[in-house]
Coordinates of C-alpha atoms in Angstrom, one line a residue:
Chain A
X800 CA 101.4 62.8 75.4
X801 CA 98.0 63.6 76.9
X802 CA 95.5 65.4 74.7
X803 CA 93.3 68.2 75.7
X804 CA 90.1 69.2 73.9
X805 CA 89.1 72.9 74.1
X806 CA 85.5 73.6 73.0
X807 CA 85.0 77.2 71.9
X808 CA 81.8 79.1 72.9
X809 CA 80.7 78.7 69.1
X810 CA 81.0 75.0 69.5
X811 CA 84.1 74.4 67.4
X812 CA 86.7 72.1 68.9
X813 CA 90.5 72.2 69.1
X814 CA 92.5 69.2 70.2
X815 CA 96.0 69.8 71.5
X816 CA 98.8 67.7 72.8
X817 CA 100.1 68.7 76.2
X818 CA 103.4 68.0 77.9
X819 CA 103.1 66.3 81.3
X820 CA 103.7 68.9 84.2
X821 CA 102.9 71.9 82.1
X822 CA 99.5 73.7 82.6
X823 CA 96.5 73.3 80.4
X824 CA 96.9 77.2 79.8
X825 CA 100.4 76.8 78.5
X826 CA 99.3 74.0 76.2
X827 CA 96.6 76.4 74.8
X828 CA 98.9 79.2 74.3
X829 CA 101.6 77.0 72.7
X830 CA 99.2 75.7 70.2
X831 CA 97.6 79.3 69.6
X832 CA 94.1 78.3 70.9
X833 CA 92.0 81.5 70.5
X834 CA 90.0 82.2 73.6
X835 CA 92.8 81.6 76.2
X836 CA 94.2 85.0 76.6
X837 CA 96.6 84.4 79.6
X838 CA 97.6 88.0 80.1
X839 CA 99.8 87.3 83.1
X840 CA 101.4 84.4 81.5
X841 CA 100.7 82.0 84.3
X842 CA 101.6 84.0 87.4
X843 CA 97.9 83.5 88.7
X844 CA 97.0 87.1 88.5
X845 CA 94.6 88.0 85.8
X846 CA 91.9 85.4 85.4
X847 CA 92.1 85.5 81.6
X848 CA 92.6 81.8 81.1
X849 CA 89.1 80.9 82.5
X850 CA 87.7 77.6 81.4
X851 CA 84.6 75.6 82.3
X852 CA 85.7 71.9 82.9
X853 CA 83.6 69.2 81.4
X854 CA 81.4 67.5 84.2
X855 CA 83.1 64.2 83.6
X856 CA 86.4 65.6 84.6
X857 CA 85.9 68.1 87.3
X858 CA 86.3 65.5 90.2
X859 CA 89.5 64.4 88.8
X860 CA 91.2 67.9 89.2
X861 CA 93.1 69.0 92.2
X862 CA 90.8 71.4 94.4
X863 CA 90.7 75.1 93.8
X864 CA 93.1 77.0 95.8
X865 CA 92.3 80.2 97.8
X866 CA 94.1 82.4 95.3
X867 CA 92.3 80.9 92.4
X868 CA 89.1 81.0 94.1
X869 CA 89.5 84.8 94.6
X870 CA 90.5 85.4 90.9
X871 CA 87.5 83.3 89.8
X872 CA 85.3 86.1 91.3
X873 CA 86.7 88.4 88.7
X874 CA 86.3 86.5 85.5
X875 CA 84.7 88.4 82.5
X876 CA 82.3 85.6 81.8
X877 CA 80.2 84.4 84.5
X878 CA 81.7 82.0 87.2
X879 CA 80.0 78.6 87.3
X880 CA 80.6 75.8 89.6
X881 CA 82.9 74.2 87.0
X882 CA 84.9 77.4 86.5
X883 CA 88.7 77.0 86.8
X884 CA 91.7 78.8 85.7
X885 CA 93.7 76.8 83.2
X886 CA 97.1 78.0 84.5
X887 CA 96.2 76.1 87.6
X888 CA 95.4 72.8 85.9
X889 CA 98.7 70.7 85.7
X890 CA 98.6 68.0 83.0
X891 CA 99.2 64.5 84.1
X892 CA 98.7 61.1 82.4
X893 CA 95.5 60.7 84.1
X894 CA 94.2 63.8 82.5
X895 CA 94.6 62.4 79.0
X896 CA 91.4 63.3 77.1
X897 CA 90.5 66.3 79.4
X898 CA 87.7 68.4 78.0
X899 CA 87.6 72.2 78.7
X900 CA 85.0 74.6 77.5
X901 CA 86.0 78.3 76.6
X902 CA 83.9 81.1 77.9
X903 CA 82.6 83.8 75.7
X904 CA 84.9 86.5 77.0
X905 CA 88.3 86.5 78.9
X906 CA 88.5 90.3 79.5
Chain B
X1299 CA 128.0 105.5 71.3
X1300 CA 127.3 102.0 70.5
X1301 CA 126.4 101.6 66.9
X1302 CA 127.2 98.1 65.7
X1303 CA 126.2 94.6 66.5
X1304 CA 129.7 93.8 68.0
X1305 CA 130.6 97.1 69.7
X1306 CA 131.7 96.9 73.2
X1307 CA 132.8 93.3 72.9
X1308 CA 136.1 93.1 74.4
X1309 CA 137.1 89.5 74.4
X1310 CA 136.0 86.3 76.1
X1311 CA 137.3 86.9 79.5
X1312 CA 135.6 88.9 82.3
X1313 CA 136.3 89.5 85.9
X1314 CA 133.8 89.0 88.7
X1315 CA 133.1 91.5 91.5
X1316 CA 135.6 89.6 93.6
X1317 CA 138.3 90.0 90.9
X1318 CA 138.6 86.5 89.6
X1319 CA 139.0 85.9 85.9
X1320 CA 136.0 84.0 84.4
X1321 CA 136.1 81.7 81.5
X1322 CA 133.4 81.6 78.8
X1323 CA 131.6 84.7 79.8
X1324 CA 132.1 87.7 77.4
X1325 CA 132.9 91.0 78.9
X1326 CA 131.3 94.1 77.2
X1327 CA 132.0 97.7 77.7
X1328 CA 128.3 98.7 77.3
X1329 CA 126.9 101.0 79.7
X1330 CA 123.0 100.4 79.8
X1331 CA 122.6 103.5 82.2
X1332 CA 124.3 106.1 79.8
X1333 CA 122.5 108.6 78.0
X1334 CA 123.7 107.4 74.6
X1335 CA 122.1 104.0 75.4
X1336 CA 118.9 105.6 76.5
X1337 CA 118.7 107.5 73.1
X1338 CA 118.9 104.2 71.0
X1339 CA 119.2 101.1 73.1
X1340 CA 118.5 98.6 70.3
X1341 CA 122.0 98.1 68.6
X1342 CA 123.5 97.7 72.1
X1343 CA 120.6 95.4 73.2
X1344 CA 121.3 93.2 70.2
X1345 CA 124.9 93.1 70.9
X1346 CA 124.1 91.9 74.6
X1347 CA 121.9 89.2 73.3
X1348 CA 124.3 88.0 70.6
X1349 CA 127.3 88.0 72.7
X1350 CA 126.1 85.1 74.8
X1351 CA 123.5 83.7 77.2
X1352 CA 125.2 85.7 80.0
X1353 CA 127.5 88.4 79.6
X1354 CA 129.5 90.7 82.1
X1355 CA 129.2 94.5 82.0
X1356 CA 132.7 95.5 82.9
X1357 CA 131.9 99.2 83.7
X1358 CA 129.7 98.1 86.5
X1359 CA 131.1 94.7 87.4
X1360 CA 127.9 93.0 87.0
X1361 CA 126.6 90.0 85.0
X1362 CA 123.7 90.4 82.7
X1363 CA 121.2 88.4 80.7
X1364 CA 119.4 89.8 77.6
X1365 CA 118.0 86.7 75.9
X1366 CA 114.3 85.9 76.5
X1367 CA 115.0 82.4 77.6
X1368 CA 117.6 83.5 80.3
X1369 CA 115.6 86.5 81.5
X1370 CA 112.5 84.2 81.8
X1371 CA 114.4 81.6 83.6
X1372 CA 115.8 84.0 86.1
X1373 CA 112.6 85.8 86.9
X1374 CA 111.0 82.2 87.5
X1375 CA 113.7 81.1 89.9
X1376 CA 113.4 83.4 93.0
X1377 CA 115.1 81.1 95.3
X1378 CA 118.3 81.0 93.3
X1379 CA 118.0 84.7 92.0
X1380 CA 116.8 86.5 95.1
X1381 CA 115.3 90.0 95.5
X1382 CA 116.0 90.6 99.2
X1383 CA 119.5 91.9 98.5
X1384 CA 117.9 94.6 96.2
X1385 CA 116.5 94.7 92.7
X1386 CA 118.9 97.4 91.7
X1387 CA 122.6 97.3 91.4
X1388 CA 123.2 98.1 95.1
X1389 CA 123.7 95.0 97.2
X1390 CA 121.7 95.3 100.5
X1391 CA 124.1 92.7 102.0
X1392 CA 126.9 95.1 101.5
X1393 CA 125.4 98.6 101.2
X1394 CA 122.8 100.4 103.2
X1395 CA 119.5 100.7 101.1
X1396 CA 118.6 104.4 100.2
X1397 CA 115.1 103.9 101.9
X1398 CA 113.7 101.1 104.0
X1399 CA 113.4 98.1 101.6
X1400 CA 110.1 97.3 100.1
X1401 CA 108.3 94.5 101.9
X1402 CA 107.2 93.0 98.4
X1403 CA 109.6 94.1 95.7
X1404 CA 112.7 93.6 97.8
X1405 CA 111.5 90.5 99.7
X1406 CA 111.8 86.7 99.2
X1407 CA 109.5 83.8 100.0
X1408 CA 108.2 83.1 102.7
X1409 CA 108.1 86.8 103.8
X1410 CA 107.1 87.9 100.3
X1411 CA 104.3 85.3 100.0
X1412 CA 102.3 86.8 102.8
X1413 CA 102.5 90.6 101.8
X1414 CA 102.1 89.8 98.1
X1415 CA 98.8 88.0 98.8
X1416 CA 97.4 91.2 100.4
X1417 CA 98.3 93.3 97.3
X1418 CA 97.0 90.4 95.0
X1419 CA 93.6 90.8 96.7
X1420 CA 93.5 94.7 96.8
X1421 CA 94.2 94.8 93.0
X1422 CA 92.2 91.6 92.0
X1423 CA 90.2 91.2 88.8
X1424 CA 87.0 91.5 90.9
X1425 CA 88.2 94.9 92.1
X1426 CA 89.0 95.9 88.6
X1427 CA 85.3 95.2 87.6
X1428 CA 84.2 97.8 90.3
X1429 CA 86.6 100.6 89.1
X1430 CA 86.2 100.0 85.5
X1431 CA 83.4 102.3 84.5
X1432 CA 84.9 105.2 86.5
X1433 CA 88.2 104.8 84.8
X1434 CA 86.6 104.6 81.4
X1435 CA 84.5 107.7 81.9
X1436 CA 87.5 109.6 82.9
X1437 CA 89.4 108.4 79.7
X1438 CA 86.4 109.5 77.5
X1439 CA 86.3 112.9 79.2
X1440 CA 90.2 113.3 78.8
X1441 CA 90.0 112.6 75.0
X1442 CA 87.1 115.1 74.5
X1443 CA 89.1 117.7 76.4
X1444 CA 92.3 117.0 74.3
X1445 CA 90.3 117.0 71.1
X1446 CA 89.0 120.5 72.0
X1447 CA 92.7 121.5 72.3
X1448 CA 93.7 119.9 69.0
X1449 CA 97.4 120.1 69.5
X1450 CA 99.2 119.3 73.0
X1451 CA 101.9 117.5 74.6
X1452 CA 100.8 113.8 74.9
X1453 CA 103.2 113.2 77.8
X1454 CA 102.2 116.0 80.2
X1455 CA 98.6 116.4 79.1
X1456 CA 97.7 112.7 78.4
X1457 CA 100.3 110.1 79.5
X1458 CA 100.8 111.8 83.0
X1459 CA 97.4 113.6 83.3
X1460 CA 95.0 110.6 82.7
X1461 CA 96.7 108.3 85.4
X1462 CA 96.9 111.2 87.9
X1463 CA 93.4 111.8 87.3
X1464 CA 92.3 108.4 88.4
X1465 CA 94.9 106.5 90.3
X1466 CA 95.6 108.8 93.3
X1467 CA 91.7 108.8 93.9
X1468 CA 91.4 105.0 93.6
X1469 CA 94.3 104.8 96.2
X1470 CA 92.3 107.3 98.4
X1471 CA 95.0 110.1 98.4
X1472 CA 94.4 113.5 99.6
X1473 CA 94.2 116.2 96.9
X1474 CA 97.1 118.2 98.4
X1475 CA 100.7 117.3 97.6
X1476 CA 100.1 115.0 94.6
X1477 CA 102.8 116.9 92.8
X1478 CA 105.3 114.9 94.7
X1479 CA 104.1 111.5 93.2
X1480 CA 105.9 111.6 89.8
X1481 CA 109.1 113.0 91.2
X1482 CA 109.1 110.3 94.0
X1483 CA 108.7 107.5 91.4
X1484 CA 111.4 109.1 89.4
X1485 CA 113.8 108.6 92.4
X1486 CA 112.7 105.2 93.0
X1487 CA 113.4 103.9 89.4
X1488 CA 116.6 106.0 89.1
X1489 CA 117.8 104.4 92.4
X1490 CA 117.8 100.9 91.0
X1491 CA 120.6 102.0 88.6
X1492 CA 124.3 102.3 89.4
X1493 CA 125.8 105.1 91.3
X1494 CA 125.9 107.5 88.2
X1495 CA 124.7 111.1 88.2
X1496 CA 121.1 110.3 87.6
X1497 CA 120.9 108.2 90.8
X1498 CA 123.1 110.5 92.9
X1499 CA 121.1 113.6 92.0
X1500 CA 117.7 112.0 92.4
X1501 CA 118.5 110.6 95.9
X1502 CA 120.0 114.0 97.0
X1503 CA 116.7 115.7 96.1
X1504 CA 114.4 113.0 97.5
X1505 CA 113.8 114.2 100.9
X1506 CA 110.6 116.2 100.4
X1507 CA 109.1 113.5 98.2
X1508 CA 109.9 110.8 100.6
X1509 CA 108.4 112.9 103.5
X1510 CA 105.1 113.4 101.6
X1511 CA 104.9 109.7 100.6
X1512 CA 105.6 108.5 104.1
X1513 CA 102.8 110.7 105.5
X1514 CA 100.2 109.7 102.9
X1515 CA 100.7 106.0 103.6
X1516 CA 99.4 106.5 107.2
X1517 CA 95.9 105.1 107.7
X1518 CA 94.3 108.5 108.7
X1519 CA 95.3 110.0 105.4
X1520 CA 93.7 107.4 103.2
X1521 CA 90.0 107.7 102.1
X1522 CA 87.6 104.9 102.9
X1523 CA 87.1 102.4 100.2
X1524 CA 90.3 103.2 98.4
X1525 CA 93.2 100.7 97.7
X1526 CA 95.1 102.2 100.6
X1527 CA 92.3 101.8 103.1
X1528 CA 91.8 98.2 101.8
X1529 CA 95.5 97.5 102.6
X1530 CA 95.1 98.9 106.2
X1531 CA 91.9 96.9 106.7
X1532 CA 94.1 93.7 106.3
X1533 CA 95.7 94.7 109.6
X1534 CA 92.3 94.2 111.4
X1535 CA 92.1 90.7 109.7
X1536 CA 95.5 89.8 111.1
X1537 CA 97.2 89.4 107.7
X1538 CA 99.7 92.1 108.2
X1539 CA 100.8 94.2 111.2
X1540 CA 100.0 98.0 111.6
X1541 CA 103.8 98.8 110.8
X1542 CA 103.6 96.8 107.5
X1543 CA 100.5 98.4 106.0
X1544 CA 101.9 101.9 105.3
X1545 CA 104.9 100.1 103.6
X1546 CA 102.6 98.2 101.3
X1547 CA 100.7 101.5 100.6
X1548 CA 104.2 102.9 99.6
X1549 CA 104.6 100.2 96.9
X1550 CA 101.5 101.4 95.2
X1551 CA 102.8 105.1 95.3
X1552 CA 106.2 103.9 94.0
X1553 CA 105.3 101.6 91.2
X1554 CA 101.7 102.7 90.4
X1555 CA 102.0 105.9 88.5
X1556 CA 105.3 106.4 86.6
X1557 CA 105.0 103.1 85.2
X1558 CA 101.5 103.7 83.6
X1559 CA 102.5 107.0 82.6
X1560 CA 105.3 105.4 80.5
X1561 CA 103.0 102.6 79.4
X1562 CA 100.3 105.0 78.1
X1563 CA 103.0 107.2 76.7
X1564 CA 104.6 104.3 74.8
X1565 CA 101.2 103.3 73.4
X1566 CA 100.5 106.8 72.1
X1567 CA 104.0 107.2 70.6
X1568 CA 103.4 103.7 68.8
X1569 CA 100.0 104.6 67.4
X1570 CA 101.4 107.9 66.3
X1571 CA 104.3 106.3 64.5
X1572 CA 102.5 103.5 63.1
X1573 CA 99.3 104.9 61.6
X1574 CA 98.3 101.7 59.9
X1575 CA 98.1 100.1 63.4
X1576 CA 95.9 103.0 64.6
X1577 CA 93.6 102.4 61.5
X1578 CA 93.3 98.8 62.6
X1579 CA 92.4 99.8 66.1
X1580 CA 89.9 102.4 64.9
X1581 CA 88.3 99.7 62.7
X1582 CA 88.1 97.4 65.8
X1583 CA 88.4 99.2 69.1
X1584 CA 88.1 95.9 70.9
X1585 CA 91.8 95.6 70.0
X1586 CA 92.5 98.4 72.5
X1587 CA 93.7 96.2 75.4
X1588 CA 96.1 94.2 73.1
X1589 CA 97.3 97.4 71.4
X1590 CA 98.3 98.6 74.9
X1591 CA 99.9 95.2 75.9
X1592 CA 101.9 95.2 72.6
X1593 CA 103.1 98.7 73.4
X1594 CA 104.3 97.4 76.7
X1595 CA 106.3 94.6 74.8
X1596 CA 107.6 97.0 72.1
X1597 CA 108.8 99.8 74.3
X1598 CA 109.2 98.0 77.6
X1599 CA 108.7 101.0 79.9
X1600 CA 110.5 99.2 82.7
X1601 CA 113.7 98.3 81.0
X1602 CA 115.7 96.5 83.7
X1603 CA 115.8 94.8 87.1
X1604 CA 118.4 93.0 89.0
X1605 CA 118.6 89.9 91.1
X1606 CA 121.4 88.4 93.3
X1607 CA 122.5 84.9 93.2
X1608 CA 121.9 82.8 96.4
X1609 CA 124.4 80.1 95.3
X1610 CA 126.8 79.1 92.6
X1611 CA 124.7 78.7 89.4
X1612 CA 124.8 77.8 85.7
X1613 CA 123.2 80.0 83.3
X1614 CA 123.2 78.8 79.8
X1615 CA 126.2 76.7 80.3
X1616 CA 128.4 79.4 82.1
X1617 CA 129.0 79.3 85.9
X1618 CA 128.3 82.3 88.1
X1619 CA 129.2 82.5 91.7
X1620 CA 127.1 83.1 94.9
X1621 CA 126.4 86.7 95.8
X1622 CA 126.6 88.0 92.3
X1623 CA 124.2 90.7 90.9
X1624 CA 122.5 89.6 87.6
X1625 CA 121.0 92.4 85.5
X1626 CA 117.9 91.3 83.5
X1627 CA 117.2 93.3 80.2
X1628 CA 113.5 93.0 80.1
X1629 CA 113.5 95.2 77.0
X1630 CA 115.9 93.2 75.2
X1631 CA 114.2 90.0 76.0
X1632 CA 111.0 91.5 74.5
X1633 CA 112.7 91.9 71.3
X1634 CA 114.6 88.8 71.1
X1635 CA 114.2 87.2 67.8
X1636 CA 114.6 83.7 69.3
X1637 CA 111.2 84.2 71.0
X1638 CA 109.3 86.7 68.9
X1639 CA 108.6 86.8 65.1
X1640 CA 109.3 90.1 63.7
X1641 CA 110.1 91.6 67.1
X1642 CA 110.8 95.2 65.8
X1643 CA 107.3 95.4 64.6
X1644 CA 104.4 96.9 66.5
X1645 CA 101.5 94.7 65.7
X1646 CA 98.2 95.2 67.6
X1647 CA 97.1 91.7 67.1
X1648 CA 100.2 89.9 68.1
X1649 CA 99.8 87.1 70.7
X1650 CA 101.7 89.0 73.5
X1651 CA 101.4 86.4 76.4
X1652 CA 104.6 85.7 77.9
X1653 CA 106.2 89.1 77.3
X1654 CA 108.3 90.2 80.3
X1655 CA 107.3 93.9 80.2
X1656 CA 105.5 93.3 83.6
X1657 CA 108.1 90.7 84.7
X1658 CA 107.1 87.2 85.2
X1659 CA 106.9 84.7 88.2
X1660 CA 106.2 85.6 91.8
X1661 CA 107.3 89.3 91.5
X1662 CA 105.3 90.0 88.3
X1663 CA 103.8 93.5 88.5
X1664 CA 101.1 93.3 91.1
X1665 CA 99.3 96.4 89.5
X1666 CA 99.3 95.0 86.1
X1667 CA 95.5 94.8 85.9
X1668 CA 95.2 98.5 86.8
X1669 CA 97.8 99.4 84.1
X1670 CA 95.9 97.4 81.5
X1671 CA 92.6 98.8 82.5
X1672 CA 94.0 102.4 82.3
X1673 CA 95.7 101.7 78.9
X1674 CA 92.6 99.9 77.4
X1675 CA 90.0 102.5 78.2
X1676 CA 92.3 105.2 76.9
X1677 CA 93.1 103.6 73.7
X1678 CA 89.4 102.6 73.2
X1679 CA 88.5 106.1 73.8
X1680 CA 91.0 107.4 71.2
X1681 CA 89.8 104.6 68.7
X1682 CA 86.2 105.9 68.9
X1683 CA 86.9 109.6 68.9
X1684 CA 90.0 110.3 66.8
X1685 CA 90.6 109.9 63.1
X1686 CA 94.3 110.6 63.1
X1687 CA 97.4 111.2 65.5
X1688 CA 100.3 113.2 64.0
X1689 CA 103.6 114.0 65.7
X1690 CA 103.9 117.6 65.5
X1691 CA 107.5 118.3 66.8
X1692 CA 110.7 116.4 67.4
X1693 CA 110.2 114.1 70.5
X1694 CA 112.4 114.6 73.5
X1695 CA 113.5 111.6 75.6
X1696 CA 113.3 111.5 79.5
X1697 CA 116.4 109.8 81.0
X1698 CA 115.9 107.4 84.0
X1699 CA 118.1 104.4 85.0
X1700 CA 115.1 102.1 84.8
X1701 CA 112.2 103.6 83.0
X1702 CA 112.0 104.2 79.2
X1703 CA 109.8 107.0 78.0
X1704 CA 109.4 110.5 76.6
X1705 CA 109.9 113.9 78.2
X1706 CA 107.6 115.4 75.5
X1707 CA 105.6 114.2 72.5
X1708 CA 103.7 117.0 70.9
X1709 CA 100.9 115.6 68.8
X1710 CA 97.9 116.9 66.9
X1711 CA 94.6 114.9 66.9
X1712 CA 92.1 115.0 64.0
X1713 CA 88.6 114.3 65.3
X1714 CA 86.6 111.2 64.0

């Protein structure tokens, strides 16, 4: 199974195993990663599963969609060029080792 | 009244709406739209969950799912379980809807995708940032006013009064006639139920409320900058037609008030019943948002919705034919021990993500961010200003075919 590393705002890491085809958000919630709130449970509505994608990985992800783009304008922590919603990142074999940084706030 | 875990179970055979005998699907004589059920739904909800992954409610000749996994699966498969034949018991393919169908709630993709996108943007996280301070200030002022009173009805004076003080203004409604808003929503949510007295009476009396709502949805009646005007502005952008815009405003007026009234009412009722949780909230008011979310899971203000099968389907190993209504018990799913640890406990630090109190999937409540904002700022204000909430008189339940909530909740507040 691909692994994802979540780096919290305080620098601590959590590595989780993700199922292929599930979202990075789902992997975080299943493993109880603090810092991913996911109020809407993956319906692409709430912008509370915001992550900053590690520079090395950003170009390997599918492009930001229009809905995600609009939602990212409403994140609680500042939007940056590498901001994504983790519910919109689908895990593939190629994403094994993905590194996602968590913002200070989700709400 | 249903009082035991197996009450209502009448055997392993049920009849479909077309009359054929079905194998493997238990038939139950539970009526989830009866007063006794509303008074205490939990034993019957347990019976519904434990009878099987899908059950048949003989009284209304309808299939139902009450376990979390099946409710979640039905919500997330809108092509198989459609909404365009109505999300109440009434099948729009067989019966004329009581009002013109909603362009969003009672629509399927691809039609739904376009109208939904408009409301998503009007009620987006970015818009919530703009209205947040105003909603928070109004909550603070409301709590100060109620502390001065000391003892009051938390339904009328808080759970209704607060949303009514912020949401209609946010939509851009005129001040006149707002007394129609709660009765209109009451009709809408009763009308999803079966043709019982609640539904029939509500629809019979609905005309003045419908007339008010239809009028307020017109562009000229909506203040600039409000949610309503923002919807109409999408006509100019070419996203929706001039005929569609008032119908989308209607969705806000149908589902934007009574739901938050019952959500906030549920949260107050929880915090009054579980003082140790209120103490935790006072200790850390940043838990306010999750305390509200957990109240939505715990009480499930919207208890049920229906879908209609678009083909023969298999639910949890049981076959259900095309064109059958499926009743989803959101409240039962939110207390399914298969999904939730200690589901009967109101725990303000629970990880609530995945509860279906706002639904799930493409039809998940489009106003959920407004609801959470209202709930969060109200509970945060209470946490900072109030030392104790005490129930001062026996509570009275309000009866509605879809909404769960109280008619009166007399409480006394002790200032912090």
